[in-house]
mmCIF file of C-alpha atoms in Angstrom:
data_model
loop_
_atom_site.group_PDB
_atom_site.id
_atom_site.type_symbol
_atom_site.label_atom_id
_atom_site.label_comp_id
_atom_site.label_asym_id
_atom_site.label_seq_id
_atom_site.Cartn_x
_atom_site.Cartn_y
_atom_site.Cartn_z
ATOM 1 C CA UNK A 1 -33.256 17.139 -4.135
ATOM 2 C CA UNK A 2 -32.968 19.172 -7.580
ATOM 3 C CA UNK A 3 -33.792 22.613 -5.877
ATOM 4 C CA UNK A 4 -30.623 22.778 -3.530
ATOM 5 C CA UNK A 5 -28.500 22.176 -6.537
ATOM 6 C CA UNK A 6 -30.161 24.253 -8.814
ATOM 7 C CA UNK A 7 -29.918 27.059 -6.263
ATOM 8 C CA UNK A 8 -26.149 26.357 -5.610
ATOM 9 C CA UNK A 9 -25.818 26.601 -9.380
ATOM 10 C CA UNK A 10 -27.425 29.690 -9.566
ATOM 11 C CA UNK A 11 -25.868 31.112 -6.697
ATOM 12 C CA UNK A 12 -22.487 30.406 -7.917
ATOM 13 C CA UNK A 13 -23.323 32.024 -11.550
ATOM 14 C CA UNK A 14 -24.535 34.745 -9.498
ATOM 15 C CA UNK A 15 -21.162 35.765 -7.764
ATOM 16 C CA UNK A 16 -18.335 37.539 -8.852
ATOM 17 C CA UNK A 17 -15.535 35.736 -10.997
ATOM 18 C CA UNK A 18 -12.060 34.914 -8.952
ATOM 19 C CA UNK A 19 -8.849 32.869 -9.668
ATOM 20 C CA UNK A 20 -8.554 29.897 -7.371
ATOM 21 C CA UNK A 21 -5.260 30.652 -7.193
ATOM 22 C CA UNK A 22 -2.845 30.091 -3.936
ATOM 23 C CA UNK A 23 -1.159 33.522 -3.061
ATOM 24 C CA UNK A 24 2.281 31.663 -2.008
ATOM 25 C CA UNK A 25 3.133 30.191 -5.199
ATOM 26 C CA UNK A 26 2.387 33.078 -6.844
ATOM 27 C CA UNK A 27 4.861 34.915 -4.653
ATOM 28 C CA UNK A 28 7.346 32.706 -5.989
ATOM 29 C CA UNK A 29 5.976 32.938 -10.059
ATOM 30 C CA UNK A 30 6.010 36.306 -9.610
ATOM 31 C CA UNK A 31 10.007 36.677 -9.691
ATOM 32 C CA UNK A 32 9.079 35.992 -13.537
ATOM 33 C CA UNK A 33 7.113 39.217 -13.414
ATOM 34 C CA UNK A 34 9.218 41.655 -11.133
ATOM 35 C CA UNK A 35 11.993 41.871 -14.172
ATOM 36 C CA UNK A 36 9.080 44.625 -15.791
ATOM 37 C CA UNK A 37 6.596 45.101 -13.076
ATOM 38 C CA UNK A 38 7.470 46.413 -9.180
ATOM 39 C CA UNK A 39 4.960 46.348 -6.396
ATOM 40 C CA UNK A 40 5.222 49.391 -4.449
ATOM 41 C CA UNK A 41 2.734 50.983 -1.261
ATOM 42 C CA UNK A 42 0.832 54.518 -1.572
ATOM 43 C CA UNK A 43 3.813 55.976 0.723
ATOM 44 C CA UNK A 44 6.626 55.035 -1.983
ATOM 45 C CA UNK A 45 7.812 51.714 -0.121
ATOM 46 C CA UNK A 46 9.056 49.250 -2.280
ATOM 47 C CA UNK A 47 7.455 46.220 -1.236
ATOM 48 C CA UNK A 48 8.874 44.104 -4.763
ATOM 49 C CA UNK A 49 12.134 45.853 -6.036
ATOM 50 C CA UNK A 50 11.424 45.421 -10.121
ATOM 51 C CA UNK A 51 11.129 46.970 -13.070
ATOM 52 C CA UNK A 52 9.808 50.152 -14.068
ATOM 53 C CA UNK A 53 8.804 49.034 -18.057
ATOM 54 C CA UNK A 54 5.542 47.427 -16.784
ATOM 55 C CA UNK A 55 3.449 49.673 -14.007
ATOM 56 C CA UNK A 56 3.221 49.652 -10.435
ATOM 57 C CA UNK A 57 1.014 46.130 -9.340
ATOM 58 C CA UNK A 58 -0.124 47.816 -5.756
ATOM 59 C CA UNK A 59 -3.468 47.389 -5.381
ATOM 60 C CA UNK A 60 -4.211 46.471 -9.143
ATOM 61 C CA UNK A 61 -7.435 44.329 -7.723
ATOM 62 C CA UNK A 62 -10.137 46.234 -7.877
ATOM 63 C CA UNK A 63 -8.550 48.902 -9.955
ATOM 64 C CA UNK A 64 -9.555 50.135 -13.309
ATOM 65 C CA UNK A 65 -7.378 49.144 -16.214
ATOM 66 C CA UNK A 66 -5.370 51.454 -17.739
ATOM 67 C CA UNK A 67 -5.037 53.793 -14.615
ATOM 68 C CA UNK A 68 -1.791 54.229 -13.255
ATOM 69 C CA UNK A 69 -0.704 57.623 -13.075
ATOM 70 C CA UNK A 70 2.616 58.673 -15.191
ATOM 71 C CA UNK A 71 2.246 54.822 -16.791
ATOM 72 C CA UNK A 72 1.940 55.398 -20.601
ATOM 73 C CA UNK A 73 -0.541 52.563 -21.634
ATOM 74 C CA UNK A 74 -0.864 51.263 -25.317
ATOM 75 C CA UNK A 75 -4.456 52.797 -26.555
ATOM 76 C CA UNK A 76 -5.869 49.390 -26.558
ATOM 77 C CA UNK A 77 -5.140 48.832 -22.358
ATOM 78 C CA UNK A 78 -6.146 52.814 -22.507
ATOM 79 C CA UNK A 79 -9.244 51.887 -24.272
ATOM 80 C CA UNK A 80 -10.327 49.087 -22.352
ATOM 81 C CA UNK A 81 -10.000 50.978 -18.953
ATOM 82 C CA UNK A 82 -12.228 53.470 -20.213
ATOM 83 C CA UNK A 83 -14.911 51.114 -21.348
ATOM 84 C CA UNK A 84 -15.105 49.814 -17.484
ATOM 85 C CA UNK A 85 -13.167 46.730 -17.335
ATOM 86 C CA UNK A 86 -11.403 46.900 -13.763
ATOM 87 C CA UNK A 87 -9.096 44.328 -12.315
ATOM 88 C CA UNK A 88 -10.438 41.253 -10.961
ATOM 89 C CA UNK A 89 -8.237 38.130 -10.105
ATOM 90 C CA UNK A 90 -9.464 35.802 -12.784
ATOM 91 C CA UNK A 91 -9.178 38.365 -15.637
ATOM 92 C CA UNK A 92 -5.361 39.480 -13.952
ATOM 93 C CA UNK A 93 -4.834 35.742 -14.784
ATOM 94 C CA UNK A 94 -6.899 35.593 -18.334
ATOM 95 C CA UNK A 95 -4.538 38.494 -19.180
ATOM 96 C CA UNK A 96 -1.623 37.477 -17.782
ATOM 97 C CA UNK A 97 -2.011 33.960 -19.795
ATOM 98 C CA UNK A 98 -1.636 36.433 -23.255
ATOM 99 C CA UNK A 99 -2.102 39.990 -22.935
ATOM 100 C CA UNK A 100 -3.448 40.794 -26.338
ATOM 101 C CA UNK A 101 -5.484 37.932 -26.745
ATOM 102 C CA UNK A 102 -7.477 39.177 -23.787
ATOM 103 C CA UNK A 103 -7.380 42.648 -24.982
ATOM 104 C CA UNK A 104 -8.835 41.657 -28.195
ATOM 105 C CA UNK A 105 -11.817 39.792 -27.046
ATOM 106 C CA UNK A 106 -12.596 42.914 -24.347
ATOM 107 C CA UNK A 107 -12.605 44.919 -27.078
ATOM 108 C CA UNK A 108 -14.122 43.244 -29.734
ATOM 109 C CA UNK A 109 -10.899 44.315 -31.981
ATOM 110 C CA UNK A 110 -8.596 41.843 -32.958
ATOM 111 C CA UNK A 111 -5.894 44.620 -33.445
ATOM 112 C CA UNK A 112 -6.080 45.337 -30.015
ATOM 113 C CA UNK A 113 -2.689 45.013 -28.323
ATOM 114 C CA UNK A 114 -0.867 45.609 -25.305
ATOM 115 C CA UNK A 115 2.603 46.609 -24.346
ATOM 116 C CA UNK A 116 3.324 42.907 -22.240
ATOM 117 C CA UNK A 117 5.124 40.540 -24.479
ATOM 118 C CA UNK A 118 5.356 38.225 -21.683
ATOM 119 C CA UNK A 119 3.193 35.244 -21.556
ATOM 120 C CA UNK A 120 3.094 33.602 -18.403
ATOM 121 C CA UNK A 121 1.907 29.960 -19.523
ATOM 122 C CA UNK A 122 1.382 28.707 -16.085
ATOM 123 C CA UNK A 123 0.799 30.247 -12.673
ATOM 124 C CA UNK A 124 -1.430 33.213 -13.780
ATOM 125 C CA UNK A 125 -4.247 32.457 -11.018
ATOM 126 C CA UNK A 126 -1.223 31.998 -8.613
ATOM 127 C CA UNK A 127 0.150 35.516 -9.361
ATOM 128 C CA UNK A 128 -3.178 36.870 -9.267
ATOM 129 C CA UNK A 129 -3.821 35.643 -5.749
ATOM 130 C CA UNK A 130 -0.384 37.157 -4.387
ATOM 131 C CA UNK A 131 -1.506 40.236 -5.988
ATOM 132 C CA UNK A 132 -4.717 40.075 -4.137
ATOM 133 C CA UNK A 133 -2.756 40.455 -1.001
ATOM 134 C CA UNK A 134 -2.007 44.337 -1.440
ATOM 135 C CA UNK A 135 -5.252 45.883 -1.779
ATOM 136 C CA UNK A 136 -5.542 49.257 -3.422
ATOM 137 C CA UNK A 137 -5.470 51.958 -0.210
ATOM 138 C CA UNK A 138 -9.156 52.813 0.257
#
């Protein structure tokens, strides 16, 4: 009986990392987001009327950070983009929880920062899921 859950276990350590998050609350959270951020489709549609001071959320699963065209970045979000670290759902929602917290421990600097002030204290894995829904155009 130990094997099965030792192979579960290692299984599970074994996959990728995601936010068990539920993608229709975080619909709802994300009005706290769409003051800064908008969410808007390869052909220009505006799926989220927002912001423009944060960048574009389309299809920011799966994409590298840092990356959105005509989006000036602080060097820190520049810098960890370069060094690999693309979008997943639970690190949308690490960073989400306090931007340049996350950015310091990704880069191993704790003057790293980032250009979001906001913290969003609860809901992160929420918002994370919602944003899961518009997948980056292939």
């Amino acid at each position: 009986m130990k094997f099965p859950a030792a192979a579960a276990a290692l299984i599970a350590l074994t996959l990728p990392a995601y936010a068990q998050g539920d993608a229709a609350a975080g619909e709802a959270t994300f009005k706290k987001c769409k003051s800064c951020h908008s969410i808007t489709d390869a052909e220009g549609e505006k799926i989220v009327k927002g912001g423009k001071v944060g960048p574009n959320l389309y299809g920011v699963i799966g994409r590298a950070a840092g990356s959105v065209e005509d989006f000036k970045y602080s060097k820190s979000m520049s810098a960890a983009g370069e060094a690999g670290l693309v979008w997943d759902e639970a690190l949308v929602a690490e960073y989400s929880h306090d931007p340049n917290a996350f950015l310091a421990a990704q880069l191993d600097d704790p003057k790293a920062k980032s250009k979001m002030t906001f913290k969003l204290k609860n809901g992160g894995e929420d918002v994370a899921a919602y944003l899961a829904t518009f997948p980056a155009p292939e």
